[in-house]
mmCIF file with all atom_site columns, C-alpha atoms in Angstrom:
data_model
loop_
_atom_site.group_PDB
_atom_site.id
_atom_site.type_symbol
_atom_site.label_atom_id
_atom_site.label_alt_id
_atom_site.label_comp_id
_atom_site.label_asym_id
_atom_site.label_entity_id
_atom_site.label_seq_id
_atom_site.pdbx_PDB_ins_code
_atom_site.Cartn_x
_atom_site.Cartn_y
_atom_site.Cartn_z
_atom_site.occupancy
_atom_site.B_iso_or_equiv
_atom_site.pdbx_formal_charge
_atom_site.auth_seq_id
_atom_site.auth_comp_id
_atom_site.auth_asym_id
_atom_site.auth_atom_id
_atom_site.pdbx_PDB_model_num
ATOM 1   C CA . MET A 1 1   ? 174.843 -52.039 0.137  1.00 55.00 ? 1   MET A CA 1
ATOM 2   C CA . ARG A 1 2   ? 171.803 -52.932 -0.984 1.00 60.00 ? 2   ARG A CA 1
ATOM 3   C CA . ARG A 1 3   ? 170.597 -56.175 0.266  1.00 58.00 ? 3   ARG A CA 1
ATOM 4   C CA . HIS A 1 4   ? 169.244 -59.664 -1.236 1.00 58.00 ? 4   HIS A CA 1
ATOM 5   C CA . PRO A 1 5   ? 166.205 -59.930 -1.310 1.00 57.00 ? 5   PRO A CA 1
ATOM 6   C CA . LEU A 1 6   ? 165.870 -63.439 -0.308 1.00 58.00 ? 6   LEU A CA 1
ATOM 7   C CA . ILE A 1 7   ? 168.230 -62.328 2.923  1.00 61.00 ? 7   ILE A CA 1
ATOM 8   C CA . ALA A 1 8   ? 164.887 -60.831 4.380  1.00 63.00 ? 8   ALA A CA 1
ATOM 9   C CA . LEU A 1 9   ? 162.439 -63.697 3.833  1.00 62.00 ? 9   LEU A CA 1
ATOM 10  C CA . PRO A 1 10  ? 163.421 -64.985 7.196  1.00 66.00 ? 10  PRO A CA 1
ATOM 11  C CA . LEU A 1 11  ? 163.060 -62.428 8.708  1.00 63.00 ? 11  LEU A CA 1
ATOM 12  C CA . LEU A 1 12  ? 159.576 -61.386 6.866  1.00 60.00 ? 12  LEU A CA 1
ATOM 13  C CA . LEU A 1 13  ? 158.097 -65.073 8.158  1.00 61.00 ? 13  LEU A CA 1
ATOM 14  C CA . THR A 1 14  ? 159.709 -64.823 11.795 1.00 66.00 ? 14  THR A CA 1
ATOM 15  C CA . LEU A 1 15  ? 157.741 -61.335 11.925 1.00 62.00 ? 15  LEU A CA 1
ATOM 16  C CA . MET A 1 16  ? 154.675 -63.186 10.314 1.00 64.00 ? 16  MET A CA 1
ATOM 17  C CA . LEU A 1 17  ? 154.392 -65.898 12.639 1.00 61.00 ? 17  LEU A CA 1
ATOM 18  C CA . LEU A 1 18  ? 154.828 -63.940 15.659 1.00 62.00 ? 18  LEU A CA 1
ATOM 19  C CA . ALA A 1 19  ? 152.265 -62.191 14.825 1.00 64.00 ? 19  ALA A CA 1
ATOM 20  C CA . ALA A 1 20  ? 149.564 -65.464 13.496 1.00 64.00 ? 20  ALA A CA 1
ATOM 21  C CA . CYS A 1 21  ? 150.929 -66.226 17.490 1.00 65.00 ? 21  CYS A CA 1
ATOM 22  C CA . ALA A 1 22  ? 149.608 -63.222 19.188 1.00 64.00 ? 22  ALA A CA 1
ATOM 23  C CA . PRO A 1 23  ? 146.013 -62.930 20.477 1.00 68.00 ? 23  PRO A CA 1
ATOM 24  C CA . TRP A 1 24  ? 143.507 -60.967 19.294 1.00 64.00 ? 24  TRP A CA 1
ATOM 25  C CA . PRO A 1 25  ? 141.226 -58.724 20.413 1.00 69.00 ? 25  PRO A CA 1
ATOM 26  C CA . THR A 1 26  ? 138.106 -59.725 21.712 1.00 77.00 ? 26  THR A CA 1
ATOM 27  C CA . ARG A 1 27  ? 134.536 -58.138 22.274 1.00 79.00 ? 27  ARG A CA 1
ATOM 28  C CA . PRO A 1 28  ? 133.274 -58.721 26.227 1.00 77.00 ? 28  PRO A CA 1
ATOM 29  C CA . PRO A 1 29  ? 131.026 -61.267 26.576 1.00 81.00 ? 29  PRO A CA 1
ATOM 30  C CA . GLU A 1 30  ? 127.668 -60.221 26.310 1.00 79.00 ? 30  GLU A CA 1
ATOM 31  C CA . VAL A 1 31  ? 124.358 -61.095 28.458 1.00 76.00 ? 31  VAL A CA 1
ATOM 32  C CA . ALA A 1 32  ? 120.461 -61.913 26.588 1.00 78.00 ? 32  ALA A CA 1
ATOM 33  C CA . LEU A 1 33  ? 118.492 -59.805 29.162 1.00 81.00 ? 33  LEU A CA 1
ATOM 34  C CA . PRO A 1 34  ? 114.826 -59.770 28.516 1.00 86.00 ? 34  PRO A CA 1
ATOM 35  C CA . LEU A 1 35  ? 113.715 -56.700 27.389 1.00 90.00 ? 35  LEU A CA 1
ATOM 36  C CA . HIS A 1 36  ? 110.732 -55.320 29.339 1.00 92.00 ? 36  HIS A CA 1
ATOM 37  C CA . GLN A 1 37  ? 108.162 -51.931 29.008 1.00 93.00 ? 37  GLN A CA 1
ATOM 38  C CA . ALA A 1 38  ? 107.014 -49.472 30.974 1.00 95.00 ? 38  ALA A CA 1
ATOM 39  C CA . TRP A 1 39  ? 104.910 -46.695 31.238 1.00 94.00 ? 39  TRP A CA 1
ATOM 40  C CA . VAL A 1 40  ? 105.940 -43.395 32.370 1.00 92.00 ? 40  VAL A CA 1
ATOM 41  C CA . GLU A 1 41  ? 104.531 -40.030 31.765 1.00 91.00 ? 41  GLU A CA 1
ATOM 42  C CA . GLY A 1 42  ? 102.317 -41.513 28.236 1.00 92.00 ? 42  GLY A CA 1
ATOM 43  C CA . ARG A 1 43  ? 105.263 -42.640 26.533 1.00 91.00 ? 43  ARG A CA 1
ATOM 44  C CA . ARG A 1 44  ? 107.000 -46.361 26.695 1.00 92.00 ? 44  ARG A CA 1
ATOM 45  C CA . VAL A 1 45  ? 110.607 -46.939 28.254 1.00 92.00 ? 45  VAL A CA 1
ATOM 46  C CA . ASP A 1 46  ? 112.742 -49.842 27.637 1.00 92.00 ? 46  ASP A CA 1
ATOM 47  C CA . TYR A 1 47  ? 114.061 -51.614 30.841 1.00 94.00 ? 47  TYR A CA 1
ATOM 48  C CA . VAL A 1 48  ? 115.696 -54.875 32.167 1.00 93.00 ? 48  VAL A CA 1
ATOM 49  C CA . THR A 1 49  ? 115.514 -56.515 35.366 1.00 94.00 ? 49  THR A CA 1
ATOM 50  C CA . THR A 1 50  ? 118.885 -57.637 37.073 1.00 93.00 ? 50  THR A CA 1
ATOM 51  C CA . ASP A 1 51  ? 118.060 -57.697 40.986 1.00 95.00 ? 51  ASP A CA 1
ATOM 52  C CA . ILE A 1 52  ? 115.475 -58.355 43.117 1.00 96.00 ? 52  ILE A CA 1
ATOM 53  C CA . SER A 1 53  ? 115.324 -58.538 46.847 1.00 96.00 ? 53  SER A CA 1
ATOM 54  C CA . ASP A 1 54  ? 112.335 -60.797 47.428 1.00 96.00 ? 54  ASP A CA 1
ATOM 55  C CA . ALA A 1 55  ? 113.957 -64.406 46.997 1.00 96.00 ? 55  ALA A CA 1
ATOM 56  C CA . ALA A 1 56  ? 110.271 -65.950 45.351 1.00 96.00 ? 56  ALA A CA 1
ATOM 57  C CA . MET A 1 57  ? 109.996 -63.166 42.525 1.00 93.00 ? 57  MET A CA 1
ATOM 58  C CA . ALA A 1 58  ? 113.766 -63.216 41.849 1.00 94.00 ? 58  ALA A CA 1
ATOM 59  C CA . ALA A 1 59  ? 112.806 -67.139 40.546 1.00 95.00 ? 59  ALA A CA 1
ATOM 60  C CA . GLN A 1 60  ? 110.018 -66.767 38.808 1.00 92.00 ? 60  GLN A CA 1
ATOM 61  C CA . LEU A 1 61  ? 111.522 -63.367 37.408 1.00 90.00 ? 61  LEU A CA 1
ATOM 62  C CA . GLY A 1 62  ? 115.353 -66.252 36.747 1.00 90.00 ? 62  GLY A CA 1
ATOM 63  C CA . VAL A 1 63  ? 117.203 -63.118 37.743 1.00 92.00 ? 63  VAL A CA 1
ATOM 64  C CA . ASN A 1 64  ? 119.428 -62.868 41.036 1.00 93.00 ? 64  ASN A CA 1
ATOM 65  C CA . HIS A 1 65  ? 118.746 -62.470 44.799 1.00 96.00 ? 65  HIS A CA 1
ATOM 66  C CA . VAL A 1 66  ? 119.869 -59.724 46.280 1.00 95.00 ? 66  VAL A CA 1
ATOM 67  C CA . PRO A 1 67  ? 118.226 -59.349 49.956 1.00 95.00 ? 67  PRO A CA 1
ATOM 68  C CA . ARG A 1 68  ? 120.550 -56.262 50.694 1.00 94.00 ? 68  ARG A CA 1
ATOM 69  C CA . LEU A 1 69  ? 119.043 -54.016 48.334 1.00 94.00 ? 69  LEU A CA 1
ATOM 70  C CA . LYS A 1 70  ? 116.406 -53.674 50.742 1.00 92.00 ? 70  LYS A CA 1
ATOM 71  C CA . ASP A 1 71  ? 118.949 -51.395 52.410 1.00 91.00 ? 71  ASP A CA 1
ATOM 72  C CA . ALA A 1 72  ? 117.902 -49.096 49.864 1.00 91.00 ? 72  ALA A CA 1
ATOM 73  C CA . LEU A 1 73  ? 114.887 -48.447 51.079 1.00 92.00 ? 73  LEU A CA 1
ATOM 74  C CA . GLY A 1 74  ? 116.613 -45.596 53.477 1.00 83.00 ? 74  GLY A CA 1
ATOM 75  C CA . ALA A 1 75  ? 115.684 -46.501 57.564 1.00 79.00 ? 75  ALA A CA 1
ATOM 76  C CA . GLY A 1 76  ? 116.119 -43.983 59.312 1.00 76.00 ? 76  GLY A CA 1
ATOM 77  C CA . ARG A 1 77  ? 117.790 -42.022 56.585 1.00 79.00 ? 77  ARG A CA 1
ATOM 78  C CA . ALA A 1 78  ? 116.277 -40.890 52.233 1.00 80.00 ? 78  ALA A CA 1
ATOM 79  C CA . SER A 1 79  ? 115.810 -43.217 50.320 1.00 85.00 ? 79  SER A CA 1
ATOM 80  C CA . LEU A 1 80  ? 117.947 -44.076 47.260 1.00 88.00 ? 80  LEU A CA 1
ATOM 81  C CA . THR A 1 81  ? 114.493 -45.690 45.838 1.00 92.00 ? 81  THR A CA 1
ATOM 82  C CA . GLU A 1 82  ? 111.280 -44.301 43.714 1.00 91.00 ? 82  GLU A CA 1
ATOM 83  C CA . ARG A 1 83  ? 107.813 -46.187 43.583 1.00 94.00 ? 83  ARG A CA 1
ATOM 84  C CA . VAL A 1 84  ? 107.443 -48.793 40.489 1.00 96.00 ? 84  VAL A CA 1
ATOM 85  C CA . TYR A 1 85  ? 103.794 -49.421 40.037 1.00 98.00 ? 85  TYR A CA 1
ATOM 86  C CA . LYS A 1 86  ? 102.753 -53.362 39.327 1.00 97.00 ? 86  LYS A CA 1
ATOM 87  C CA . PHE A 1 87  ? 99.560  -54.642 38.500 1.00 97.00 ? 87  PHE A CA 1
ATOM 88  C CA . VAL A 1 88  ? 99.134  -57.735 40.342 1.00 95.00 ? 88  VAL A CA 1
ATOM 89  C CA . ASP A 1 89  ? 96.553  -59.194 37.702 1.00 93.00 ? 89  ASP A CA 1
ATOM 90  C CA . GLY A 1 90  ? 98.890  -58.287 34.688 1.00 92.00 ? 90  GLY A CA 1
ATOM 91  C CA . SER A 1 91  ? 96.117  -56.408 33.207 1.00 92.00 ? 91  SER A CA 1
ATOM 92  C CA . GLN A 1 92  ? 98.848  -53.440 31.702 1.00 95.00 ? 92  GLN A CA 1
ATOM 93  C CA . ILE A 1 93  ? 102.355 -53.253 32.034 1.00 96.00 ? 93  ILE A CA 1
ATOM 94  C CA . SER A 1 94  ? 104.067 -51.329 35.147 1.00 97.00 ? 94  SER A CA 1
ATOM 95  C CA . ILE A 1 95  ? 104.811 -47.872 36.122 1.00 97.00 ? 95  ILE A CA 1
ATOM 96  C CA . PHE A 1 96  ? 107.681 -45.824 36.810 1.00 94.00 ? 96  PHE A CA 1
ATOM 97  C CA . PRO A 1 97  ? 107.141 -42.415 37.776 1.00 92.00 ? 97  PRO A CA 1
ATOM 98  C CA . SER A 1 98  ? 110.320 -40.883 35.932 1.00 88.00 ? 98  SER A CA 1
ATOM 99  C CA . ALA A 1 99  ? 113.280 -42.207 34.202 1.00 86.00 ? 99  ALA A CA 1
ATOM 100 C CA . PRO A 1 100 ? 115.979 -40.692 32.617 1.00 83.00 ? 100 PRO A CA 1
ATOM 101 C CA . ALA A 1 101 ? 115.878 -38.504 29.618 1.00 75.00 ? 101 ALA A CA 1
ATOM 102 C CA . PRO A 1 102 ? 118.192 -39.387 27.544 1.00 72.00 ? 102 PRO A CA 1
ATOM 103 C CA . ALA A 1 103 ? 119.066 -42.648 29.097 1.00 72.00 ? 103 ALA A CA 1
ATOM 104 C CA . GLY A 1 104 ? 123.094 -43.468 28.923 1.00 73.00 ? 104 GLY A CA 1
ATOM 105 C CA . ALA A 1 105 ? 125.869 -41.227 30.140 1.00 74.00 ? 105 ALA A CA 1
ATOM 106 C CA . ALA A 1 106 ? 124.689 -38.573 29.078 1.00 73.00 ? 106 ALA A CA 1
ATOM 107 C CA . GLN A 1 107 ? 121.971 -38.023 31.272 1.00 70.00 ? 107 GLN A CA 1
ATOM 108 C CA . PRO A 1 108 ? 121.299 -34.839 33.307 1.00 70.00 ? 108 PRO A CA 1
ATOM 109 C CA . ASP A 1 109 ? 118.315 -36.279 36.451 1.00 74.00 ? 109 ASP A CA 1
ATOM 110 C CA . ALA A 1 110 ? 120.992 -36.221 39.707 1.00 75.00 ? 110 ALA A CA 1
ATOM 111 C CA . ASN A 1 111 ? 118.116 -38.076 41.622 1.00 76.00 ? 111 ASN A CA 1
ATOM 112 C CA . TYR A 1 112 ? 117.703 -40.471 39.112 1.00 80.00 ? 112 TYR A CA 1
ATOM 113 C CA . SER A 1 113 ? 117.831 -43.851 40.608 1.00 85.00 ? 113 SER A CA 1
ATOM 114 C CA . PRO A 1 114 ? 117.638 -47.724 38.994 1.00 90.00 ? 114 PRO A CA 1
ATOM 115 C CA . LEU A 1 115 ? 116.392 -48.908 41.951 1.00 94.00 ? 115 LEU A CA 1
ATOM 116 C CA . TRP A 1 116 ? 112.806 -49.369 42.950 1.00 95.00 ? 116 TRP A CA 1
ATOM 117 C CA . ARG A 1 117 ? 109.934 -50.364 45.795 1.00 95.00 ? 117 ARG A CA 1
ATOM 118 C CA . LEU A 1 118 ? 107.540 -52.485 43.902 1.00 97.00 ? 118 LEU A CA 1
ATOM 119 C CA . VAL A 1 119 ? 104.082 -51.085 44.613 1.00 98.00 ? 119 VAL A CA 1
ATOM 120 C CA . GLN A 1 120 ? 101.252 -53.558 44.032 1.00 98.00 ? 120 GLN A CA 1
ATOM 121 C CA . VAL A 1 121 ? 98.324  -52.088 42.250 1.00 98.00 ? 121 VAL A CA 1
ATOM 122 C CA . ARG A 1 122 ? 95.134  -54.209 42.272 1.00 97.00 ? 122 ARG A CA 1
ATOM 123 C CA . TRP A 1 123 ? 91.768  -52.794 40.617 1.00 97.00 ? 123 TRP A CA 1
ATOM 124 C CA . GLN A 1 124 ? 88.571  -52.463 42.564 1.00 96.00 ? 124 GLN A CA 1
ATOM 125 C CA . PRO A 1 125 ? 85.921  -55.260 42.219 1.00 95.00 ? 125 PRO A CA 1
ATOM 126 C CA . GLY A 1 126 ? 83.046  -53.108 39.750 1.00 93.00 ? 126 GLY A CA 1
ATOM 127 C CA . ALA A 1 127 ? 85.966  -50.801 38.644 1.00 94.00 ? 127 ALA A CA 1
ATOM 128 C CA . ALA A 1 128 ? 86.413  -49.981 34.787 1.00 92.00 ? 128 ALA A CA 1
ATOM 129 C CA . VAL A 1 129 ? 89.598  -51.343 34.018 1.00 94.00 ? 129 VAL A CA 1
ATOM 130 C CA . ARG A 1 130 ? 91.500  -49.311 31.661 1.00 95.00 ? 130 ARG A CA 1
ATOM 131 C CA . GLU A 1 131 ? 95.139  -48.664 30.661 1.00 96.00 ? 131 GLU A CA 1
ATOM 132 C CA . LEU A 1 132 ? 96.576  -46.027 32.573 1.00 97.00 ? 132 LEU A CA 1
ATOM 133 C CA . ARG A 1 133 ? 99.901  -44.233 31.168 1.00 96.00 ? 133 ARG A CA 1
ATOM 134 C CA . SER A 1 134 ? 101.137 -42.252 34.714 1.00 96.00 ? 134 SER A CA 1
ATOM 135 C CA . GLU A 1 135 ? 101.461 -41.851 37.540 1.00 96.00 ? 135 GLU A CA 1
ATOM 136 C CA . GLU A 1 136 ? 99.209  -39.166 37.540 1.00 97.00 ? 136 GLU A CA 1
ATOM 137 C CA . ALA A 1 137 ? 96.750  -41.056 36.492 1.00 97.00 ? 137 ALA A CA 1
ATOM 138 C CA . LEU A 1 138 ? 97.238  -43.597 38.419 1.00 97.00 ? 138 LEU A CA 1
ATOM 139 C CA . LEU A 1 139 ? 96.342  -41.144 41.691 1.00 97.00 ? 139 LEU A CA 1
ATOM 140 C CA . ASP A 1 140 ? 93.960  -39.737 40.259 1.00 97.00 ? 140 ASP A CA 1
ATOM 141 C CA . ALA A 1 141 ? 92.103  -43.961 39.868 1.00 97.00 ? 141 ALA A CA 1
ATOM 142 C CA . LEU A 1 142 ? 93.012  -44.441 43.271 1.00 98.00 ? 142 LEU A CA 1
ATOM 143 C CA . SER A 1 143 ? 91.312  -41.598 44.594 1.00 97.00 ? 143 SER A CA 1
ATOM 144 C CA . ARG A 1 144 ? 88.308  -42.183 42.737 1.00 96.00 ? 144 ARG A CA 1
ATOM 145 C CA . GLY A 1 145 ? 88.847  -45.209 44.641 1.00 97.00 ? 145 GLY A CA 1
ATOM 146 C CA . GLU A 1 146 ? 88.865  -47.610 41.694 1.00 97.00 ? 146 GLU A CA 1
ATOM 147 C CA . LEU A 1 147 ? 92.480  -49.418 43.015 1.00 96.00 ? 147 LEU A CA 1
ATOM 148 C CA . SER A 1 148 ? 94.220  -50.278 46.312 1.00 97.00 ? 148 SER A CA 1
ATOM 149 C CA . LEU A 1 149 ? 97.411  -50.044 46.508 1.00 98.00 ? 149 LEU A CA 1
ATOM 150 C CA . GLU A 1 150 ? 100.101 -52.040 48.153 1.00 97.00 ? 150 GLU A CA 1
ATOM 151 C CA . VAL A 1 151 ? 103.916 -50.758 49.026 1.00 96.00 ? 151 VAL A CA 1
ATOM 152 C CA . THR A 1 152 ? 105.981 -53.631 49.337 1.00 96.00 ? 152 THR A CA 1
ATOM 153 C CA . ASP A 1 153 ? 109.825 -54.186 51.155 1.00 94.00 ? 153 ASP A CA 1
ATOM 154 C CA . ILE A 1 154 ? 110.381 -55.474 47.913 1.00 96.00 ? 154 ILE A CA 1
ATOM 155 C CA . VAL A 1 155 ? 112.604 -52.745 46.125 1.00 96.00 ? 155 VAL A CA 1
ATOM 156 C CA . VAL A 1 156 ? 114.503 -54.579 41.825 1.00 96.00 ? 156 VAL A CA 1
ATOM 157 C CA . ASN A 1 157 ? 117.194 -53.077 40.179 1.00 95.00 ? 157 ASN A CA 1
ATOM 158 C CA . CYS A 1 158 ? 115.496 -52.171 37.158 1.00 93.00 ? 158 CYS A CA 1
ATOM 159 C CA . PRO A 1 159 ? 117.867 -49.690 35.169 1.00 91.00 ? 159 PRO A CA 1
ATOM 160 C CA . VAL A 1 160 ? 116.087 -48.057 31.913 1.00 90.00 ? 160 VAL A CA 1
ATOM 161 C CA . THR A 1 161 ? 117.917 -48.840 28.806 1.00 87.00 ? 161 THR A CA 1
ATOM 162 C CA . ARG A 1 162 ? 115.673 -46.348 26.305 1.00 84.00 ? 162 ARG A CA 1
ATOM 163 C CA . ALA A 1 163 ? 112.810 -43.904 26.440 1.00 76.00 ? 163 ALA A CA 1
ATOM 164 C CA . GLY A 1 164 ? 110.393 -44.305 24.354 1.00 69.00 ? 164 GLY A CA 1
ATOM 165 C CA . SER A 1 165 ? 107.218 -42.506 22.738 1.00 61.00 ? 165 SER A CA 1
ATOM 166 C CA . LYS A 1 166 ? 104.442 -42.137 23.292 1.00 57.00 ? 166 LYS A CA 1
#
């Protein structure tokens, strides 16, 4: 027995109305964070800063102030942090001693951590200021007396998002 097309029309209209009222899949909300660059072994990497243990620096950078990040320093146990060398005069971008390669879920380094202990770098008076592109170059300049380092208790959450080129 064949149905008349007008009999199916109310059913079709009802289904269309129900489909129109159903929620559409939405994209998750996005957050825009400033992208920064640092040197790692002679190549630039991109990173974002999300949290910092120091209140004044957090306010200056517009990121979350998280005092408990200092717990990552490990008082009496292994630290979860690496060093990040920040030039206090702004003469150059920071230096990380390592970065995931590649960045993302496929990165194989089980020791990588996005938590960094801030080391402030100052050029000594009379030193030839130049761009240093690796921890090795920085430590070499330190051994020649061109720099001074101040290891702080400030911990910064700065995940590396992309490894760049030389």
